[in-house]
Short mmCIF file of C-alpha atoms and ligand atoms in Angstrom, two decimals:
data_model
loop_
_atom_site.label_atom_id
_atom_site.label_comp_id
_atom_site.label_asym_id
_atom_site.label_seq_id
_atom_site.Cartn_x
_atom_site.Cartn_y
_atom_site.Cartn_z
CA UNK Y 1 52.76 27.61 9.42
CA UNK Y 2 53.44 24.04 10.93
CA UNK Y 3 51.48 21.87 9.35
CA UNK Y 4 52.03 18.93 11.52
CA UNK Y 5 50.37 20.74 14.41
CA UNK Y 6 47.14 19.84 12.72
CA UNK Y 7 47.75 16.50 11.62
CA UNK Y 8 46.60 14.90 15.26
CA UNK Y 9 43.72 17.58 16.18
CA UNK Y 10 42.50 16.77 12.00
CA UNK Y 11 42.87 12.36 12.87
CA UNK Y 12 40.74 12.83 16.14
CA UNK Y 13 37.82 14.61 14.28
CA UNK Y 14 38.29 12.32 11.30
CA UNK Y 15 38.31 9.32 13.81
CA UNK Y 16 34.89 10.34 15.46
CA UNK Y 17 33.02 11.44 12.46
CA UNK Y 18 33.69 7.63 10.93
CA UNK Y 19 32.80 6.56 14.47
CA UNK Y 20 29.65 7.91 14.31
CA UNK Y 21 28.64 7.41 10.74
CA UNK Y 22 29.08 4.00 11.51
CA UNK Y 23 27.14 3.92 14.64
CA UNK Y 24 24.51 5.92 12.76
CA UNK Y 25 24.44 3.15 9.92
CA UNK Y 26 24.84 0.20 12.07
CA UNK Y 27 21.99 1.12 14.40
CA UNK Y 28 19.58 2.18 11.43
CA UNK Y 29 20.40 -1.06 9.81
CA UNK Y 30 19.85 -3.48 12.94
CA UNK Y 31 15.72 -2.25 12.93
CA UNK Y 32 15.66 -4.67 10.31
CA UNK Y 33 16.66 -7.51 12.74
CA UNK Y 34 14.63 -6.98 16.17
CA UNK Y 35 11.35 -8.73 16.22
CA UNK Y 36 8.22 -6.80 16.15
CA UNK Y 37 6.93 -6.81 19.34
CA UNK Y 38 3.43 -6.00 17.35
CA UNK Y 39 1.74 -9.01 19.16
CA UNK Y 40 2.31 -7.34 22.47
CA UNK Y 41 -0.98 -4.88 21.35
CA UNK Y 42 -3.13 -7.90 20.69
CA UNK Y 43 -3.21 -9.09 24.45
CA UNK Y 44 -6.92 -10.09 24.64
CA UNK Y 45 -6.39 -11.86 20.96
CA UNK Y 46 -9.15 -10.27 20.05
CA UNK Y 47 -8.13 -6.43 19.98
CA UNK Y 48 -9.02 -4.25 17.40
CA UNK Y 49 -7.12 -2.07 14.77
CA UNK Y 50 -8.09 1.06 13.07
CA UNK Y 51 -6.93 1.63 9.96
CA UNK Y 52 -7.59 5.34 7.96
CA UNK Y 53 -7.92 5.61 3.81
CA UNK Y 54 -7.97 1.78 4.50
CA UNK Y 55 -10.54 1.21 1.30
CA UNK Y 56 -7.44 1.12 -1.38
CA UNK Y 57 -3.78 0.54 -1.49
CA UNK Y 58 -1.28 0.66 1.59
CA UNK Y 59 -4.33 1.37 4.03
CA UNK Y 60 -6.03 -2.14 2.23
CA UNK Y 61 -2.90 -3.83 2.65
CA UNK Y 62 -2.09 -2.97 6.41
CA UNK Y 63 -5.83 -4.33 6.95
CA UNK Y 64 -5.07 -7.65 5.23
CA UNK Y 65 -1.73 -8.01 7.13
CA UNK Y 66 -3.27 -6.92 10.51
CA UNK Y 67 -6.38 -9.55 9.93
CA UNK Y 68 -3.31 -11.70 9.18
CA UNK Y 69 -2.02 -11.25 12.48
CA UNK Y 70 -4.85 -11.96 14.28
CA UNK Y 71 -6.38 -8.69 15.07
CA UNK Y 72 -10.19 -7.10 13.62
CA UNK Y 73 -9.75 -3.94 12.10
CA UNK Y 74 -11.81 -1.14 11.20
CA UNK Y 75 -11.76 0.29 7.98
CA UNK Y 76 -11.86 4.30 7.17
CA UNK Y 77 -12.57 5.58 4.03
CA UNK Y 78 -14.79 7.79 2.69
CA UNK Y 79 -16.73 5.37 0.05
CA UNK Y 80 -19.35 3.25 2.00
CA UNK Y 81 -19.97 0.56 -0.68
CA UNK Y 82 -16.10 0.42 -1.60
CA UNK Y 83 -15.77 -0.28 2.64
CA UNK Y 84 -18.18 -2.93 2.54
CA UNK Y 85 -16.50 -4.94 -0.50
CA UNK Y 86 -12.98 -4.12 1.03
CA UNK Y 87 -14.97 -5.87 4.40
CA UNK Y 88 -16.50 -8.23 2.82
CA UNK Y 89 -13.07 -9.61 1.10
CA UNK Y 90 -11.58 -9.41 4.57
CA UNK Y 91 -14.91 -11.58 6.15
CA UNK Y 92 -13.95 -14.24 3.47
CA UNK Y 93 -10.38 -13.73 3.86
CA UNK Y 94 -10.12 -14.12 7.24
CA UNK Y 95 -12.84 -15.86 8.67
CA UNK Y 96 -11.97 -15.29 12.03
CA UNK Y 97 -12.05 -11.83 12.42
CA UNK Y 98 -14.27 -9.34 12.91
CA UNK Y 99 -14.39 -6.03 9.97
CA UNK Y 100 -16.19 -3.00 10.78
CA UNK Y 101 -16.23 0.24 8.83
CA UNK Y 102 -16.47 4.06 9.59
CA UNK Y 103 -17.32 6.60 6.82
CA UNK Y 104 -15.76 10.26 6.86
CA UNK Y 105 -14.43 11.92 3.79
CA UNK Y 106 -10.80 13.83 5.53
CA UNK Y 107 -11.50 16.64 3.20
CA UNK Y 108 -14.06 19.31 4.64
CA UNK Y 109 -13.79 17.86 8.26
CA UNK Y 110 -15.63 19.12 11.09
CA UNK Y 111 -16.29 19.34 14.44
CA UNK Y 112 -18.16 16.09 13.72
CA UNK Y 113 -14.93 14.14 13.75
CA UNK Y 114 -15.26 13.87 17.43
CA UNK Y 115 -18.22 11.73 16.99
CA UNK Y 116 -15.90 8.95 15.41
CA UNK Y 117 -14.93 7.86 18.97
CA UNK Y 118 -18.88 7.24 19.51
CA UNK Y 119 -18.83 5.19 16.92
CA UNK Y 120 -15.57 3.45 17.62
CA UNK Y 121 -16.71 2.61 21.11
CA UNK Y 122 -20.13 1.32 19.59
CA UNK Y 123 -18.17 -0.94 18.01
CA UNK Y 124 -16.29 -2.27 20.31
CA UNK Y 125 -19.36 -2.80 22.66
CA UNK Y 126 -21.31 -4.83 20.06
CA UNK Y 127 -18.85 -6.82 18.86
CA UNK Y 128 -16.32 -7.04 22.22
CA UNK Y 129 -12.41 -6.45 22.31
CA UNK Y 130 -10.19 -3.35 22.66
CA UNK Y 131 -9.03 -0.56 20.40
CA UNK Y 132 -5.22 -1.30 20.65
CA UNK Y 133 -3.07 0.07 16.90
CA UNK Y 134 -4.01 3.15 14.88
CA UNK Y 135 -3.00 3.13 11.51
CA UNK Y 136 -2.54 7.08 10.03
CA UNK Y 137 -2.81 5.96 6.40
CA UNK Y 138 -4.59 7.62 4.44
CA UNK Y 139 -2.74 10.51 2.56
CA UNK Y 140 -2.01 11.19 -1.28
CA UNK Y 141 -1.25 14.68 -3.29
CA UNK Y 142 -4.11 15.49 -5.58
CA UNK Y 143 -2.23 17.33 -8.41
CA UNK Y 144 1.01 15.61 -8.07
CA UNK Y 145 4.07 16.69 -10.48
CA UNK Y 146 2.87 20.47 -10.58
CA UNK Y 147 4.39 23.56 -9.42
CA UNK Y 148 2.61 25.63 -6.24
CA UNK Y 149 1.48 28.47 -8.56
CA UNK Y 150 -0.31 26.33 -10.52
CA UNK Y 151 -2.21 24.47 -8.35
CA UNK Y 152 -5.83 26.34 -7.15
CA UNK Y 153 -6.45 26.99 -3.65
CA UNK Y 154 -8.95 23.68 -3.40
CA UNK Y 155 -5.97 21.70 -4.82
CA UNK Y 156 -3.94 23.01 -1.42
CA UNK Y 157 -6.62 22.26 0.71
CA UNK Y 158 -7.14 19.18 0.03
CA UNK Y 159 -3.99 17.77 0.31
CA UNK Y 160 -3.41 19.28 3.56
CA UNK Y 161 -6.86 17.78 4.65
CA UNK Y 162 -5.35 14.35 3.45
CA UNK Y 163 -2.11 14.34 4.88
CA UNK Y 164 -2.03 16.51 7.84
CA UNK Y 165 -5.43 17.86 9.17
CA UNK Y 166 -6.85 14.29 9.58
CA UNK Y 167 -3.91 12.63 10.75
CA UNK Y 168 -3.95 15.08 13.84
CA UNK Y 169 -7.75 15.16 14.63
CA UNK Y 170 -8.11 11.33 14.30
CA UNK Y 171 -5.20 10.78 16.36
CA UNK Y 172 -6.69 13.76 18.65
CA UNK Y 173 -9.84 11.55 19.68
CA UNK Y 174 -8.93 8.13 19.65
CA UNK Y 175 -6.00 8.35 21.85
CA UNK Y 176 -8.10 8.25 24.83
CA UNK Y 177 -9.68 5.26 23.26
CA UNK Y 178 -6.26 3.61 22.90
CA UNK Y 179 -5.44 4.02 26.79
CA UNK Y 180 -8.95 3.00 27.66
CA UNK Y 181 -7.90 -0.41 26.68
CA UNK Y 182 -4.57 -0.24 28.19
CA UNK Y 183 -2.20 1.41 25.88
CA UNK Y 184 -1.94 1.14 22.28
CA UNK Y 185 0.03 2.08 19.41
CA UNK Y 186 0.32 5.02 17.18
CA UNK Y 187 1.72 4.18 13.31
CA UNK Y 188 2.11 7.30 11.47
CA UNK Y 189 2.59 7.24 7.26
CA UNK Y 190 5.50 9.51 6.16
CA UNK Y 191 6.89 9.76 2.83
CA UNK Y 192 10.78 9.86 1.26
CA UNK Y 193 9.66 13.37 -0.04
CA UNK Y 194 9.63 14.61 3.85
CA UNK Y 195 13.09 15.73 2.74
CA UNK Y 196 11.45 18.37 0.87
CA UNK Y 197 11.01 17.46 -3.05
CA UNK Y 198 10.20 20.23 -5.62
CA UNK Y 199 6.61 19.49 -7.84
CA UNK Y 200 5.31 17.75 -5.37
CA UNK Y 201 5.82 20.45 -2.40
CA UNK Y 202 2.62 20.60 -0.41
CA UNK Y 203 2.71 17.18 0.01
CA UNK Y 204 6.02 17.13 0.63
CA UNK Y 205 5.50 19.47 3.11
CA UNK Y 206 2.67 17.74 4.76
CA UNK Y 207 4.45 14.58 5.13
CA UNK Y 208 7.42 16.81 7.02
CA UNK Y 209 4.25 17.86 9.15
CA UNK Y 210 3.44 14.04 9.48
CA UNK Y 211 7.30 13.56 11.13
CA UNK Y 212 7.27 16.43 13.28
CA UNK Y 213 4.05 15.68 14.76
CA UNK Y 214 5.66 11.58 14.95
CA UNK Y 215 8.11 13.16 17.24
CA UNK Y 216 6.41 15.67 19.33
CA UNK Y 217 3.55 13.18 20.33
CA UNK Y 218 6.12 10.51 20.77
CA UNK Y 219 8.07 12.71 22.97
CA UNK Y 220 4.90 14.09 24.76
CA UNK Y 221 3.10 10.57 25.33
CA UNK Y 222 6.99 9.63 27.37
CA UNK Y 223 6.97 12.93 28.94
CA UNK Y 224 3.58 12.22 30.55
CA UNK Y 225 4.29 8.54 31.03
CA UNK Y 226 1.39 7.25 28.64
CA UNK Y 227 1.18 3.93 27.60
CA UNK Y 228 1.15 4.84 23.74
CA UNK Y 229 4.00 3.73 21.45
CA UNK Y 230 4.16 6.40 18.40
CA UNK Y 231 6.52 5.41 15.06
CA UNK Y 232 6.71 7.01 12.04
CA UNK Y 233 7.20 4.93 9.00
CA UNK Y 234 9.22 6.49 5.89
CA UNK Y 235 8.31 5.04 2.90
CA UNK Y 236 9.50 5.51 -0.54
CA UNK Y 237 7.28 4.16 -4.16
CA UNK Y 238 4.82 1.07 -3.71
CA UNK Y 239 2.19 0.14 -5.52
CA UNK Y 240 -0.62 1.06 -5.10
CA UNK Y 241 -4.32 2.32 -6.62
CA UNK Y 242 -3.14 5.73 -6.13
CA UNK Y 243 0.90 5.09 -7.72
CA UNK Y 244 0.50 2.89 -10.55
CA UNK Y 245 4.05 1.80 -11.48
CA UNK Y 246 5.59 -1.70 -12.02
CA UNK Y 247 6.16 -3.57 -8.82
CA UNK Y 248 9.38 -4.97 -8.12
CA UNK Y 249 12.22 -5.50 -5.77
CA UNK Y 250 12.00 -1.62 -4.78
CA UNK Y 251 9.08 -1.12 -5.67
CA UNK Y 252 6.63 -3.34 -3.26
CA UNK Y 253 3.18 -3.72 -3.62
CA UNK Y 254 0.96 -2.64 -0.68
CA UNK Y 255 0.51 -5.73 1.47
CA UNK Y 256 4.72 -6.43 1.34
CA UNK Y 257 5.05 -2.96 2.38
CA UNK Y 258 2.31 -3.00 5.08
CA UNK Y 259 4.09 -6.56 6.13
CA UNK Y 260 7.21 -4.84 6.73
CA UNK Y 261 6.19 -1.84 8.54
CA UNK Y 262 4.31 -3.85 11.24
CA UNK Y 263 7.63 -5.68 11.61
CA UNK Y 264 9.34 -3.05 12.46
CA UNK Y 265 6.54 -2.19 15.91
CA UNK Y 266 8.98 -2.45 19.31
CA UNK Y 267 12.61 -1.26 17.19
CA UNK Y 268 12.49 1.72 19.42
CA UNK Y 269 13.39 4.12 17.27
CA UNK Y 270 10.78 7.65 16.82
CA UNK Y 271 10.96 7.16 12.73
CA UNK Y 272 12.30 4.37 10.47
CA UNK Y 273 12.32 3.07 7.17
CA UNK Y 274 9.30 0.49 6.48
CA UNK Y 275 11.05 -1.66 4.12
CA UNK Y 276 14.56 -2.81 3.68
CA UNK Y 277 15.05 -2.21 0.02
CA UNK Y 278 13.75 1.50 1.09
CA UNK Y 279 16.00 2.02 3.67
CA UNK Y 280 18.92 0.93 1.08
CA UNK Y 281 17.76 3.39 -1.60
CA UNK Y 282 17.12 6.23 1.51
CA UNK Y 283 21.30 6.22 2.08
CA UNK Y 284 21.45 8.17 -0.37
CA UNK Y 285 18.98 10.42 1.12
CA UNK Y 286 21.53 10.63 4.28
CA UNK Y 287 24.82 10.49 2.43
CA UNK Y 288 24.45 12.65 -0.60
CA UNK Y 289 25.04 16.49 -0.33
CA UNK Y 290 21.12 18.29 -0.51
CA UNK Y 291 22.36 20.00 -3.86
CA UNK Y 292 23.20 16.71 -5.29
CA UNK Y 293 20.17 15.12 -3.83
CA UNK Y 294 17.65 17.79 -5.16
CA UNK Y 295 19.58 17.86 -8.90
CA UNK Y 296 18.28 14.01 -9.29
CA UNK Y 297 15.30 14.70 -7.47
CA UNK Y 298 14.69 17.70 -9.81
CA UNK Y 299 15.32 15.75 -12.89
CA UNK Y 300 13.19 12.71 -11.96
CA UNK Y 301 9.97 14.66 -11.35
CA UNK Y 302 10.10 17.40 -13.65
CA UNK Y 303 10.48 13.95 -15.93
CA UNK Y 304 6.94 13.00 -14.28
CA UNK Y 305 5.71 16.45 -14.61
CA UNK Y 306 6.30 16.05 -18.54
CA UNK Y 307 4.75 12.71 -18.41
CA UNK Y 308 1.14 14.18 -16.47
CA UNK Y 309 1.36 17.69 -19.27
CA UNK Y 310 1.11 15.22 -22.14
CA UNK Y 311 -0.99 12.86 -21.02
CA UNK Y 312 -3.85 15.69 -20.19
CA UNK Y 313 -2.73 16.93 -23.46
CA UNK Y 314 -4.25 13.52 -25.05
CA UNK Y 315 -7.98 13.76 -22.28
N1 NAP F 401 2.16 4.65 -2.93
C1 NAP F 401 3.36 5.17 -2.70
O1 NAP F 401 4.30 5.04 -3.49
C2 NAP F 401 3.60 5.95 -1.41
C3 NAP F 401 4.90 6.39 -1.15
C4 NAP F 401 5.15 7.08 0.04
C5 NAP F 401 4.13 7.31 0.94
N2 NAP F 401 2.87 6.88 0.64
C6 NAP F 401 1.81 7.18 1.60
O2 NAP F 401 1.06 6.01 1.89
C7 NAP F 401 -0.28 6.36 2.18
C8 NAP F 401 -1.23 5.57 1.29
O3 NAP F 401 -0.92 5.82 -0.05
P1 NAP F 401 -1.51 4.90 -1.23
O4 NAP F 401 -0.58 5.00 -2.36
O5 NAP F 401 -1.87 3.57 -0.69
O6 NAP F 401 -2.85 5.71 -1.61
P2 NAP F 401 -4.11 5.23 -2.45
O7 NAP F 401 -3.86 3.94 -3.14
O8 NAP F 401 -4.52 6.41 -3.26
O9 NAP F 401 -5.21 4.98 -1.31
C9 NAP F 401 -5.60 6.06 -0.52
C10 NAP F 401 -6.67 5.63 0.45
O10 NAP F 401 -7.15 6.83 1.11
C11 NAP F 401 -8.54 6.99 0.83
N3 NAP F 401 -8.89 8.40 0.66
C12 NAP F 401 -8.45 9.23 -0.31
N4 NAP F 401 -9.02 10.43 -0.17
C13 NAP F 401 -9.84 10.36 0.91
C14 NAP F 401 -10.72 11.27 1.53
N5 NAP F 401 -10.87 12.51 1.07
N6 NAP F 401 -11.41 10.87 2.62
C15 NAP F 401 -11.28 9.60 3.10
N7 NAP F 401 -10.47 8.68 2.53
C16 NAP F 401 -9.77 9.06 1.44
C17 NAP F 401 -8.78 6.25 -0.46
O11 NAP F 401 -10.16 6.01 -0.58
P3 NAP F 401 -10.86 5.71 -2.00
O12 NAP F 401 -10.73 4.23 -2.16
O13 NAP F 401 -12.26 6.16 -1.79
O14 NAP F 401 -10.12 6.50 -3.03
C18 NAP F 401 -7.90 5.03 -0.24
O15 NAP F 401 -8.50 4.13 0.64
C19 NAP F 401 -0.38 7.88 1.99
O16 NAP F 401 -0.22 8.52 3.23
C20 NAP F 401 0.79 8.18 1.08
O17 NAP F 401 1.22 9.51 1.23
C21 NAP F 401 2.58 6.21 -0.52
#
């Protein structure tokens, strides 16, 4: 066989794949340098955000950063008197702006959720403005580090609740409410463990849920011409109430992360990386083989899954 028949064919394809691993890179990497064109949904300057599991960690600190940026917010959660302090701290925060709360626990929804836009709207007439960002926070995994068979059948439903039943019913009623004031923006909470992580693989699941549906409504909302903007936002460890680990460089604590994730409104891309230092550590996520990938992923959480055993162990 002639080898050297190959050779130029073998150059070609070796040629475009480095082609487009660059473009790949290079255009994933320049999100981090567009403005955020998240001013664009505050036109009245005094337009309203809503923000789900916005009582605690990421949700809290997307609330702060959004008061920040000169919009009111409204706070979900499921805690009344935990939404009133996280208001009140807001109030005296932010002077400015105006806090308002809505109470639903995600888990054991009805057909009551509908009634949210009711009191969205109430809102909105009271205290004046338009509904103009949604915030799809709120999320978690209830038994984390645990394999499926051991985890009871309330266990499952509640973390689909969190992370993917709400997620679509919220979004379900307040879109209209979005458009009413003229378009709006949809900013959807995904996870690094979309990829599909073992001991953690209902969430993981649900957060794949959380970027399908990022796509399909993105590519549905364009289809129909509708003047929402839907982004996903990856997101790998941050501090927060619900992940208590030691902040630092890649590990940001709520508000940085929120910070970043609003900066990254307008990069016209369907899903992205919140943070820099996220994106960084993600590569891997892109440029390692799955087997490779799920061996350190394996190791690192069956490491957690140790961790949880002996510290029930010791309750
Ligand atoms: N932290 C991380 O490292 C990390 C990494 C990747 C993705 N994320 C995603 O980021 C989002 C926020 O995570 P987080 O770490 O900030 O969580 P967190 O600190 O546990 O806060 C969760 C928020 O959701 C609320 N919530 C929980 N269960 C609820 C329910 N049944 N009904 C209504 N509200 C409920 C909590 O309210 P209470 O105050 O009443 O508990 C709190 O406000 C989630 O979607 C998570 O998957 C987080």
């Amino acid at each position: 066989m002639d080898i050297s028949s190959w050779q130029t064919p073998l150059s070609y394809i070796g040629l475009a794949t480095l082609a487009y691993t660059t473009f790949k890179f290079t255009r994933s990497a320049t999100t981090f340098l567009l403005p955020s064109s998240l001013n664009t949904y505050n036109r009245t300057k005094n337009n309203w955000a809503f923000v789900t599991g916005a009582s605690d960690g990421i949700g809290f600190g997307f609330s702060e950063e959004l008061c920040a940026r000169g919009f009111n917010v409204i706070l979900h959660g499921r805690n009344r008197t935990k939404l009133e302090t996280r208001a009140a701290e807001l109030r005296t925060q932010f002077p400015t702006r105006q806090v308002a709360i809505v109470v639903r626990d995600v888990v054991g929804l009805t057909v009551d959720v509908d009634e949210i836009t009711v009191e969205v709207r109430a809102i909105l007439e009271a205290q004046g403005g338009e509904l103009s960002v949604l915030i799809n926070n709120v999320g978690g995994e209830v038994r984390p580090y645990t394999v499926l068979s051991d985890l009871s059948f309330e266990n499952v439903e509640r973390t689909i609740a969190m992370n993917a039943g709400f997620i679509t019913q919220i979004t379900r009623v307040l879109l209209p409410v979005l458009e009413a004031g003229g378009g709006g923006l949809v900013l959807n909470i995904s996870s690094v463990s979309s990829v599909g992580m073992p001991y953690i693989s209902v969430y993981a699941s649900t957060k794949g849920f959380v970027d399908t549906f990022t796509k399909a409504l993105e590519a549905e909302c364009k289809a129909e011409k509708r003047k929402v903007e839907v982004l996903g936002l990856r997101v790998g460890q941050v501090r927060t109430a619900g992940f208590d680990v030691q902040a630092g460089l890649f590990v940001p604590d709520a508000r940085t992360l929120a910070s970043a994730g609003l900066n990254r409104v307008g990069c016209g891309r369907v899903i992205v990386w919140a943070y820099f230092w996220h994106w960084l550590q993600g590569l891997s996520v892109d440029l390692l083989p799955r087997s490779m990938l799920m061996m350190i992923s394996s190791k690192k959480l069956m490491a957690l899954k140790k961790e949880e055993e002996e510290k029930a162990k010791k309750r």
